[in-house]
Amino acid sequence: MRPSSGRPAAPAPLVIESSVVEGLPAEGALLLRMSGSLDAHGARAWSDELRGHLEQADRAGLRPVLDMAHVQLGGAAVLRTLSETTRTRTGRPDLIIVRARPGVREAVHLARLTGVQLYATLDEALRELARAASRVEELPAWRSQIADPLRPSYEDLHKEVRALRARVRTAPVIGMAQGVLMVRYGLPDSGSAFRALREASQRFNVPLRVLVSAVVVARPPSGEVWFPGRRCLPVPRLRILARGGRDPRYRRQMIDAVLHEALAVGRSPAGYVQLVDPAVNALTLETHYGCAEAFLDHLVRGRGDGTADAAARTRGCQVSVPDVATDPLLSDECRCALLTTGARALQSIPVLSSAGSCTGVISLHWTDAGHRPTAAQAEALALLASDTAAWLSWYHRSVLLDALEHLHRALTRPAR
């Protein structure tokens, strides 16, 4: 973070905190949180800073979202700044502004600024994007990288909304990890922390959201070595996941393999895998197949209560729902999402660590009500979950800790 105006007399200088995730697919978002004051004196500096963030979003194919909940002053200065910064954005994604105070909101509304969409909350903005996806409209000149070369499909637009929700949920953890590194290693700004995180993520092929979560929850290092006395662990003996010569160091490959094997064992047309993110203590969607967009959006919203996934995690055993329409385990919202996507029966299998804690859930859907896995299928799914738990434990204690150790060495080396 850096102040846009350095004038000492200005109360609460305006600050833009950027949750930048460079190099991600186009359905991501660049979330800019503002706080402080903006007057005529600071408008020019803020305009230059905002324009720089928007250019960064355009280069990375990210949708810019400006959170103005904590901007104390506004009026003409804000209006002039937004007008100048959006005037040259013809053909680019609209700048979404959320949670603006009444004065700013009214000024933007009356000015009818081209290229600005104003919403009371982020959820309202996302709902409008979802509704827009169902309408046939003139195509914008700018198209996201996930879109068809000629026309964005309904599914593409749903993916964009779903991914934006996921990025918004991840952004606070990224910010926490940046703050931890800045304090721990005396880094000058959040950008330096992000670059170090990104480099370690790419070097060890560890997803950024997994790495930042580990930074937040791991005990802080007390010396030159973050995890002293750690030994190289052999890959665990895997029975089902050992097929096909899969490399256990590649997280995406292994998680996709878990779902592939589960679908084959259960003879299911649809399913998904969720793993527990320790930083937020919640299930996070990792991979899926055959699931409709409406249900995936329900998962990404994080509404865990009233689902078979949550029950399997809490109980630590397989949970079967043979009839989605009548089973009291499901909440009305979850039931509706499942029924509208054609799922009539489901099974959720917890992934349990050696200590008995749930580290993830594998879920399968079937289109015929009354379906239950056979005893042999349930046994094979339990074996697959055991394989998944063993691999995940090894991955966290080897590949992920290697990435953290590298990050620690890289940030302490300049100090020495």
Short mmCIF file of C-alpha atoms in Angstrom, two decimals:
data_model
loop_
_atom_site.label_atom_id
_atom_site.label_comp_id
_atom_site.label_asym_id
_atom_site.label_seq_id
_atom_site.Cartn_x
_atom_site.Cartn_y
_atom_site.Cartn_z
CA MET A 1 0.00 0.00 0.00
CA ARG A 2 1.11 3.51 -0.65
CA PRO A 3 -0.62 6.83 -0.12
CA SER A 4 -1.77 8.67 -3.21
CA SER A 5 -1.19 12.08 -1.66
CA GLY A 6 1.78 12.93 0.51
CA ARG A 7 0.50 16.29 1.74
CA PRO A 8 0.97 16.23 5.53
CA ALA A 9 -2.03 18.47 6.17
CA ALA A 10 -4.47 16.15 4.44
CA PRO A 11 -6.31 13.99 6.99
CA ALA A 12 -6.24 10.22 6.39
CA PRO A 13 -4.42 10.23 3.03
CA LEU A 14 -6.11 8.13 0.37
CA VAL A 15 -4.72 4.61 0.14
CA ILE A 16 -5.36 1.97 -2.51
CA GLU A 17 -4.76 -1.60 -1.35
CA SER A 18 -4.50 -3.87 -4.36
CA SER A 19 -5.15 -7.61 -4.23
CA VAL A 20 -3.11 -8.37 -7.33
CA VAL A 21 -2.86 -11.93 -8.61
CA GLU A 22 -0.77 -11.65 -11.73
CA GLY A 23 -0.68 -14.35 -14.36
CA LEU A 24 -4.04 -15.90 -13.46
CA PRO A 25 -6.74 -16.63 -16.06
CA ALA A 26 -8.96 -13.85 -17.30
CA GLU A 27 -11.88 -14.74 -15.09
CA GLY A 28 -9.98 -13.39 -12.11
CA ALA A 29 -10.45 -9.97 -10.55
CA LEU A 30 -8.22 -7.13 -9.51
CA LEU A 31 -9.84 -5.97 -6.26
CA LEU A 32 -8.85 -2.43 -5.25
CA ARG A 33 -9.80 -1.41 -1.72
CA MET A 34 -9.69 2.34 -1.03
CA SER A 35 -9.60 4.16 2.28
CA GLY A 36 -8.92 7.71 3.39
CA SER A 37 -9.79 11.11 1.92
CA LEU A 38 -9.79 12.50 -1.58
CA ASP A 39 -9.83 16.20 -2.30
CA ALA A 40 -8.90 18.34 -5.29
CA HIS A 41 -5.23 18.37 -4.26
CA GLY A 42 -4.94 14.60 -4.17
CA ALA A 43 -7.17 13.84 -7.15
CA ARG A 44 -4.38 13.99 -9.73
CA ALA A 45 -2.07 11.65 -7.84
CA TRP A 46 -4.94 9.25 -7.20
CA SER A 47 -5.96 9.38 -10.85
CA ASP A 48 -2.46 8.37 -11.93
CA GLU A 49 -2.34 5.56 -9.39
CA LEU A 50 -5.78 4.23 -10.32
CA ARG A 51 -4.93 4.37 -14.02
CA GLY A 52 -1.83 2.30 -13.33
CA HIS A 53 -3.90 -0.36 -11.54
CA LEU A 54 -6.43 -0.46 -14.38
CA GLU A 55 -3.69 -0.85 -16.97
CA GLN A 56 -2.28 -3.71 -14.89
CA ALA A 57 -5.72 -5.34 -14.83
CA ASP A 58 -6.06 -5.00 -18.61
CA ARG A 59 -2.64 -6.50 -19.25
CA ALA A 60 -3.44 -9.49 -17.06
CA GLY A 61 -6.98 -9.90 -18.39
CA LEU A 62 -8.52 -9.24 -14.96
CA ARG A 63 -11.79 -7.49 -14.22
CA PRO A 64 -11.20 -4.34 -12.11
CA VAL A 65 -13.40 -3.98 -9.00
CA LEU A 66 -13.08 -0.80 -6.92
CA ASP A 67 -14.26 -1.02 -3.30
CA MET A 68 -14.90 2.55 -2.08
CA ALA A 69 -16.57 1.72 1.24
CA HIS A 70 -14.03 3.63 3.32
CA VAL A 71 -13.51 6.75 1.18
CA GLN A 72 -14.45 9.63 3.49
CA LEU A 73 -14.67 12.53 1.03
CA GLY A 74 -15.56 12.70 -2.62
CA GLY A 75 -17.84 14.86 -4.70
CA ALA A 76 -16.34 16.69 -7.65
CA ALA A 77 -12.80 15.41 -7.06
CA VAL A 78 -13.89 11.78 -7.27
CA LEU A 79 -16.14 12.46 -10.23
CA ARG A 80 -13.41 14.23 -12.19
CA THR A 81 -10.89 11.51 -11.38
CA LEU A 82 -13.21 8.67 -12.42
CA SER A 83 -14.13 10.52 -15.60
CA GLU A 84 -10.49 11.00 -16.58
CA THR A 85 -9.42 7.46 -15.77
CA THR A 86 -12.32 5.77 -17.59
CA ARG A 87 -12.47 8.03 -20.65
CA THR A 88 -9.76 6.06 -22.44
CA ARG A 89 -11.17 2.63 -21.51
CA THR A 90 -13.39 2.26 -24.58
CA GLY A 91 -13.67 -1.41 -25.42
CA ARG A 92 -12.34 -2.53 -22.05
CA PRO A 93 -14.26 -4.21 -19.22
CA ASP A 94 -16.33 -1.73 -17.24
CA LEU A 95 -14.89 -0.52 -13.96
CA ILE A 96 -17.12 -1.97 -11.25
CA ILE A 97 -17.51 0.24 -8.16
CA VAL A 98 -19.00 -1.28 -5.02
CA ARG A 99 -19.96 0.05 -1.58
CA ALA A 100 -19.45 3.73 -2.47
CA ARG A 101 -20.73 6.27 0.07
CA PRO A 102 -23.91 8.17 -0.83
CA GLY A 103 -22.15 11.33 -2.03
CA VAL A 104 -19.86 9.48 -4.41
CA ARG A 105 -22.67 7.18 -5.54
CA GLU A 106 -25.00 10.06 -6.33
CA ALA A 107 -22.32 11.99 -8.24
CA VAL A 108 -21.42 8.99 -10.39
CA HIS A 109 -25.08 8.22 -11.03
CA LEU A 110 -25.91 11.76 -12.14
CA ALA A 111 -22.81 12.06 -14.32
CA ARG A 112 -23.68 8.85 -16.22
CA LEU A 113 -20.02 8.00 -16.63
CA THR A 114 -19.34 5.67 -19.54
CA GLY A 115 -17.44 2.55 -18.52
CA VAL A 116 -18.48 2.64 -14.84
CA GLN A 117 -20.94 0.24 -13.21
CA LEU A 118 -22.10 1.18 -9.72
CA TYR A 119 -23.40 -1.36 -7.19
CA ALA A 120 -24.28 -1.14 -3.50
CA THR A 121 -22.45 -4.39 -2.68
CA LEU A 122 -20.12 -6.87 -4.33
CA ASP A 123 -22.80 -9.58 -4.14
CA GLU A 124 -25.22 -7.32 -6.01
CA ALA A 125 -22.62 -6.77 -8.72
CA LEU A 126 -22.07 -10.51 -9.07
CA ARG A 127 -25.79 -11.21 -9.27
CA GLU A 128 -26.15 -8.62 -12.04
CA LEU A 129 -23.28 -10.20 -13.96
CA ALA A 130 -25.02 -13.56 -13.64
CA ARG A 131 -28.31 -12.10 -14.90
CA ALA A 132 -26.52 -10.39 -17.78
CA ALA A 133 -25.09 -13.75 -18.78
CA SER A 134 -28.62 -14.98 -19.58
CA ARG A 135 -29.46 -12.05 -21.85
CA VAL A 136 -28.48 -11.66 -25.49
CA GLU A 137 -26.58 -8.39 -25.70
CA GLU A 138 -24.22 -6.66 -28.06
CA LEU A 139 -20.77 -8.09 -27.55
CA PRO A 140 -18.15 -5.80 -26.04
CA ALA A 141 -14.97 -5.16 -27.98
CA TRP A 142 -12.98 -6.63 -25.10
CA ARG A 143 -13.33 -10.35 -24.53
CA SER A 144 -11.89 -12.37 -21.70
CA GLN A 145 -9.27 -14.97 -22.50
CA ILE A 146 -11.69 -17.76 -21.59
CA ALA A 147 -14.24 -16.57 -24.17
CA ASP A 148 -14.84 -18.04 -27.61
CA PRO A 149 -12.95 -16.07 -30.31
CA LEU A 150 -16.26 -15.00 -31.86
CA ARG A 151 -18.76 -15.00 -29.03
CA PRO A 152 -18.68 -15.58 -25.27
CA SER A 153 -20.94 -18.47 -24.34
CA TYR A 154 -23.44 -18.58 -21.50
CA GLU A 155 -21.16 -21.10 -19.76
CA ASP A 156 -18.12 -18.81 -20.15
CA LEU A 157 -19.92 -15.93 -18.48
CA HIS A 158 -21.05 -18.17 -15.62
CA LYS A 159 -17.44 -19.30 -15.17
CA GLU A 160 -16.36 -15.67 -15.04
CA VAL A 161 -18.81 -14.92 -12.23
CA ARG A 162 -17.92 -18.10 -10.33
CA ALA A 163 -14.19 -17.48 -10.60
CA LEU A 164 -14.66 -13.88 -9.45
CA ARG A 165 -16.40 -15.16 -6.33
CA ALA A 166 -13.54 -17.56 -5.67
CA ARG A 167 -10.91 -14.84 -6.15
CA VAL A 168 -12.73 -12.50 -3.78
CA ARG A 169 -12.72 -15.25 -1.12
CA THR A 170 -9.00 -15.86 -1.68
CA ALA A 171 -7.94 -12.21 -1.72
CA PRO A 172 -8.04 -11.68 2.08
CA VAL A 173 -5.75 -14.69 2.66
CA ILE A 174 -3.30 -13.37 0.06
CA GLY A 175 -3.38 -10.01 1.82
CA MET A 176 -2.73 -11.65 5.20
CA ALA A 177 0.23 -13.59 3.78
CA GLN A 178 1.66 -10.41 2.27
CA GLY A 179 1.31 -8.66 5.61
CA VAL A 180 3.00 -11.56 7.45
CA LEU A 181 5.98 -11.45 5.10
CA MET A 182 6.27 -7.65 5.25
CA VAL A 183 6.41 -7.69 9.05
CA ARG A 184 8.56 -10.81 9.37
CA TYR A 185 11.21 -9.84 6.80
CA GLY A 186 10.94 -6.04 6.80
CA LEU A 187 9.76 -5.84 3.18
CA PRO A 188 9.08 -2.32 1.89
CA ASP A 189 5.64 -3.01 0.36
CA SER A 190 3.05 -5.65 -0.45
CA GLY A 191 4.33 -5.89 -4.03
CA SER A 192 7.67 -7.23 -2.84
CA ALA A 193 5.89 -9.83 -0.72
CA PHE A 194 3.67 -10.85 -3.61
CA ARG A 195 6.61 -11.26 -6.00
CA ALA A 196 8.37 -13.55 -3.50
CA LEU A 197 5.20 -15.62 -3.08
CA ARG A 198 4.70 -15.87 -6.81
CA GLU A 199 8.29 -16.94 -7.43
CA ALA A 200 8.09 -19.72 -4.85
CA SER A 201 4.69 -20.78 -6.19
CA GLN A 202 6.00 -21.08 -9.74
CA ARG A 203 9.30 -22.73 -8.80
CA PHE A 204 7.61 -25.57 -6.87
CA ASN A 205 4.40 -25.65 -8.93
CA VAL A 206 2.35 -25.00 -5.79
CA PRO A 207 -0.88 -23.02 -6.37
CA LEU A 208 -0.59 -19.52 -4.95
CA ARG A 209 -3.71 -19.89 -2.80
CA VAL A 210 -2.26 -23.07 -1.25
CA LEU A 211 1.09 -21.40 -0.56
CA VAL A 212 -0.38 -18.26 1.04
CA SER A 213 -2.64 -20.38 3.22
CA ALA A 214 0.41 -22.29 4.46
CA VAL A 215 2.27 -19.03 5.17
CA VAL A 216 -0.63 -17.82 7.29
CA VAL A 217 -1.11 -20.99 9.38
CA ALA A 218 2.49 -22.30 9.70
CA ARG A 219 4.41 -21.55 12.86
CA PRO A 220 6.90 -18.71 12.23
CA PRO A 221 10.56 -19.60 11.65
CA SER A 222 12.98 -19.04 14.52
CA GLY A 223 16.27 -19.32 12.65
CA GLU A 224 17.88 -19.62 9.25
CA VAL A 225 15.96 -22.84 8.64
CA TRP A 226 12.18 -22.70 8.88
CA PHE A 227 11.71 -26.40 9.64
CA PRO A 228 14.93 -27.70 11.24
CA GLY A 229 15.52 -31.44 11.38
CA ARG A 230 13.11 -32.19 8.56
CA ARG A 231 13.95 -35.30 6.56
CA CYS A 232 13.09 -36.25 3.00
CA LEU A 233 9.94 -38.39 3.11
CA PRO A 234 9.37 -41.32 0.75
CA VAL A 235 6.24 -41.26 -1.37
CA PRO A 236 3.57 -43.29 0.45
CA ARG A 237 2.42 -46.60 -0.91
CA LEU A 238 -0.63 -45.79 -3.03
CA ARG A 239 -2.96 -48.47 -4.32
CA ILE A 240 -5.50 -46.79 -6.59
CA LEU A 241 -3.72 -43.48 -7.24
CA ALA A 242 -0.49 -45.26 -8.21
CA ARG A 243 -2.00 -46.19 -11.57
CA GLY A 244 -0.90 -44.46 -14.75
CA GLY A 245 2.56 -43.33 -13.65
CA ARG A 246 1.29 -40.14 -12.02
CA ASP A 247 3.83 -37.80 -10.48
CA PRO A 248 2.85 -37.13 -6.84
CA ARG A 249 4.66 -33.77 -6.88
CA TYR A 250 2.05 -32.32 -9.25
CA ARG A 251 -0.96 -31.38 -7.17
CA ARG A 252 -3.39 -30.71 -10.03
CA GLN A 253 -2.57 -34.00 -11.72
CA MET A 254 -3.15 -35.96 -8.53
CA ILE A 255 -6.42 -34.23 -7.60
CA ASP A 256 -7.77 -34.76 -11.11
CA ALA A 257 -6.75 -38.41 -10.76
CA VAL A 258 -8.73 -38.68 -7.51
CA LEU A 259 -11.88 -37.50 -9.27
CA HIS A 260 -11.23 -39.68 -12.33
CA GLU A 261 -10.90 -42.80 -10.19
CA ALA A 262 -13.94 -41.90 -8.07
CA LEU A 263 -16.14 -41.45 -11.14
CA ALA A 264 -14.93 -44.79 -12.51
CA VAL A 265 -15.47 -46.67 -9.24
CA GLY A 266 -18.92 -45.21 -8.63
CA ARG A 267 -19.95 -45.26 -12.30
CA SER A 268 -21.11 -41.72 -11.78
CA PRO A 269 -21.72 -39.10 -14.48
CA ALA A 270 -20.72 -36.18 -12.25
CA GLY A 271 -18.63 -35.39 -9.21
CA TYR A 272 -16.18 -33.02 -7.57
CA VAL A 273 -13.37 -32.87 -5.05
CA GLN A 274 -13.06 -30.34 -2.24
CA LEU A 275 -10.11 -29.91 0.12
CA VAL A 276 -10.01 -28.03 3.41
CA ASP A 277 -8.22 -24.67 3.28
CA PRO A 278 -6.63 -24.40 6.75
CA ALA A 279 -6.47 -20.60 6.64
CA VAL A 280 -10.26 -20.27 6.52
CA ASN A 281 -11.16 -23.75 7.83
CA ALA A 282 -13.55 -24.37 4.94
CA LEU A 283 -13.93 -26.76 2.02
CA THR A 284 -12.62 -25.33 -1.25
CA LEU A 285 -13.62 -26.66 -4.67
CA GLU A 286 -10.56 -28.15 -6.39
CA THR A 287 -11.85 -29.97 -9.48
CA HIS A 288 -15.16 -31.13 -10.92
CA TYR A 289 -16.70 -33.02 -13.81
CA GLY A 290 -20.22 -33.08 -15.20
CA CYS A 291 -21.62 -30.59 -12.67
CA ALA A 292 -23.91 -27.83 -13.88
CA GLU A 293 -22.86 -24.21 -13.47
CA ALA A 294 -25.73 -23.40 -11.10
CA PHE A 295 -24.57 -26.02 -8.61
CA LEU A 296 -20.90 -25.05 -8.94
CA ASP A 297 -21.86 -21.46 -8.18
CA HIS A 298 -23.64 -22.75 -5.06
CA LEU A 299 -20.43 -24.51 -3.98
CA VAL A 300 -18.20 -21.49 -4.57
CA ARG A 301 -20.51 -19.31 -2.49
CA GLY A 302 -19.34 -21.37 0.49
CA ARG A 303 -22.82 -22.28 1.75
CA GLY A 304 -21.60 -25.41 3.50
CA ASP A 305 -24.48 -26.01 5.93
CA GLY A 306 -27.19 -28.41 4.85
CA THR A 307 -25.02 -30.35 2.40
CA ALA A 308 -23.80 -33.93 2.27
CA ASP A 309 -20.24 -32.55 2.03
CA ALA A 310 -20.55 -30.78 5.38
CA ALA A 311 -22.15 -33.85 6.98
CA ALA A 312 -19.36 -36.14 5.71
CA ARG A 313 -16.74 -33.74 7.05
CA THR A 314 -18.41 -33.48 10.45
CA ARG A 315 -19.24 -37.17 10.88
CA GLY A 316 -16.01 -38.51 9.39
CA CYS A 317 -17.83 -41.22 7.41
CA GLN A 318 -19.47 -41.68 4.03
CA VAL A 319 -22.83 -39.93 3.67
CA SER A 320 -25.38 -41.24 1.19
CA VAL A 321 -28.37 -39.26 -0.06
CA PRO A 322 -30.42 -41.69 -2.19
CA ASP A 323 -33.22 -39.19 -2.85
CA VAL A 324 -32.26 -35.53 -3.10
CA ALA A 325 -35.90 -34.44 -3.34
CA THR A 326 -36.91 -35.79 0.08
CA ASP A 327 -33.81 -36.27 2.23
CA PRO A 328 -34.01 -34.00 5.34
CA LEU A 329 -30.21 -33.75 5.52
CA LEU A 330 -30.15 -31.19 2.69
CA SER A 331 -31.06 -27.53 3.07
CA ASP A 332 -33.71 -26.14 0.74
CA GLU A 333 -31.10 -24.06 -1.08
CA CYS A 334 -28.82 -27.05 -1.66
CA ARG A 335 -31.76 -29.25 -2.68
CA CYS A 336 -32.92 -26.69 -5.22
CA ALA A 337 -29.43 -26.31 -6.70
CA LEU A 338 -29.10 -30.10 -7.05
CA LEU A 339 -32.55 -30.72 -8.50
CA THR A 340 -32.24 -27.98 -11.09
CA THR A 341 -29.03 -29.58 -12.33
CA GLY A 342 -30.47 -33.08 -12.62
CA ALA A 343 -28.81 -34.66 -9.57
CA ARG A 344 -31.20 -37.07 -7.83
CA ALA A 345 -28.83 -39.06 -5.61
CA LEU A 346 -25.37 -38.42 -4.21
CA GLN A 347 -22.58 -39.80 -2.06
CA SER A 348 -19.92 -37.84 -0.12
CA ILE A 349 -16.72 -39.56 1.04
CA PRO A 350 -14.49 -37.82 3.61
CA VAL A 351 -10.71 -37.76 3.22
CA LEU A 352 -9.41 -38.43 6.74
CA SER A 353 -5.86 -37.83 7.94
CA SER A 354 -3.99 -40.35 10.11
CA ALA A 355 -5.10 -38.29 13.11
CA GLY A 356 -8.74 -38.60 12.08
CA SER A 357 -9.32 -35.01 10.95
CA CYS A 358 -11.12 -34.39 7.66
CA THR A 359 -8.86 -32.81 5.03
CA GLY A 360 -11.27 -33.04 2.11
CA VAL A 361 -14.42 -34.59 0.64
CA ILE A 362 -15.03 -36.52 -2.60
CA SER A 363 -18.62 -36.25 -3.87
CA LEU A 364 -20.45 -38.15 -6.61
CA HIS A 365 -23.84 -37.46 -8.22
CA TRP A 366 -26.29 -39.75 -10.02
CA THR A 367 -29.35 -38.87 -12.09
CA ASP A 368 -31.59 -41.69 -10.81
CA ALA A 369 -33.29 -41.34 -7.42
CA GLY A 370 -32.75 -44.22 -5.04
CA HIS A 371 -29.22 -44.94 -6.20
CA ARG A 372 -26.79 -46.20 -3.58
CA PRO A 373 -23.22 -47.43 -4.17
CA THR A 374 -22.81 -51.16 -3.72
CA ALA A 375 -20.80 -52.47 -0.78
CA ALA A 376 -17.86 -53.13 -3.10
CA GLN A 377 -18.05 -49.59 -4.53
CA ALA A 378 -18.24 -48.04 -1.05
CA GLU A 379 -15.20 -50.06 0.00
CA ALA A 380 -13.25 -48.98 -3.11
CA LEU A 381 -14.22 -45.33 -2.53
CA ALA A 382 -13.00 -45.59 1.07
CA LEU A 383 -9.70 -47.00 -0.22
CA LEU A 384 -9.43 -44.12 -2.69
CA ALA A 385 -10.05 -41.62 0.12
CA SER A 386 -7.31 -43.32 2.16
CA ASP A 387 -4.90 -43.01 -0.80
CA THR A 388 -5.84 -39.35 -1.16
CA ALA A 389 -5.20 -38.64 2.52
CA ALA A 390 -1.80 -40.36 2.42
CA TRP A 391 -0.73 -38.48 -0.70
CA LEU A 392 -2.01 -35.15 0.62
CA SER A 393 -0.11 -35.59 3.90
CA TRP A 394 3.08 -36.39 1.98
CA TYR A 395 2.57 -33.42 -0.34
CA HIS A 396 2.08 -30.98 2.55
CA ARG A 397 5.11 -32.32 4.46
CA SER A 398 7.44 -32.40 1.46
CA VAL A 399 6.57 -30.26 -1.59
CA LEU A 400 4.73 -27.53 0.30
CA LEU A 401 7.31 -27.29 3.08
CA ASP A 402 10.06 -27.19 0.43
CA ALA A 403 8.33 -24.15 -1.07
CA LEU A 404 8.05 -22.46 2.33
CA GLU A 405 11.71 -23.20 3.10
CA HIS A 406 12.75 -21.70 -0.23
CA LEU A 407 10.61 -18.62 0.44
CA HIS A 408 12.27 -18.17 3.84
CA ARG A 409 15.80 -18.49 2.40
CA ALA A 410 15.03 -16.10 -0.44
CA LEU A 411 13.73 -13.40 1.92
CA THR A 412 16.44 -13.75 4.58
CA ARG A 413 19.38 -13.84 2.15
CA PRO A 414 19.40 -10.07 1.43
CA ALA A 415 19.47 -9.37 5.18
CA ARG A 416 22.61 -11.45 5.60
#
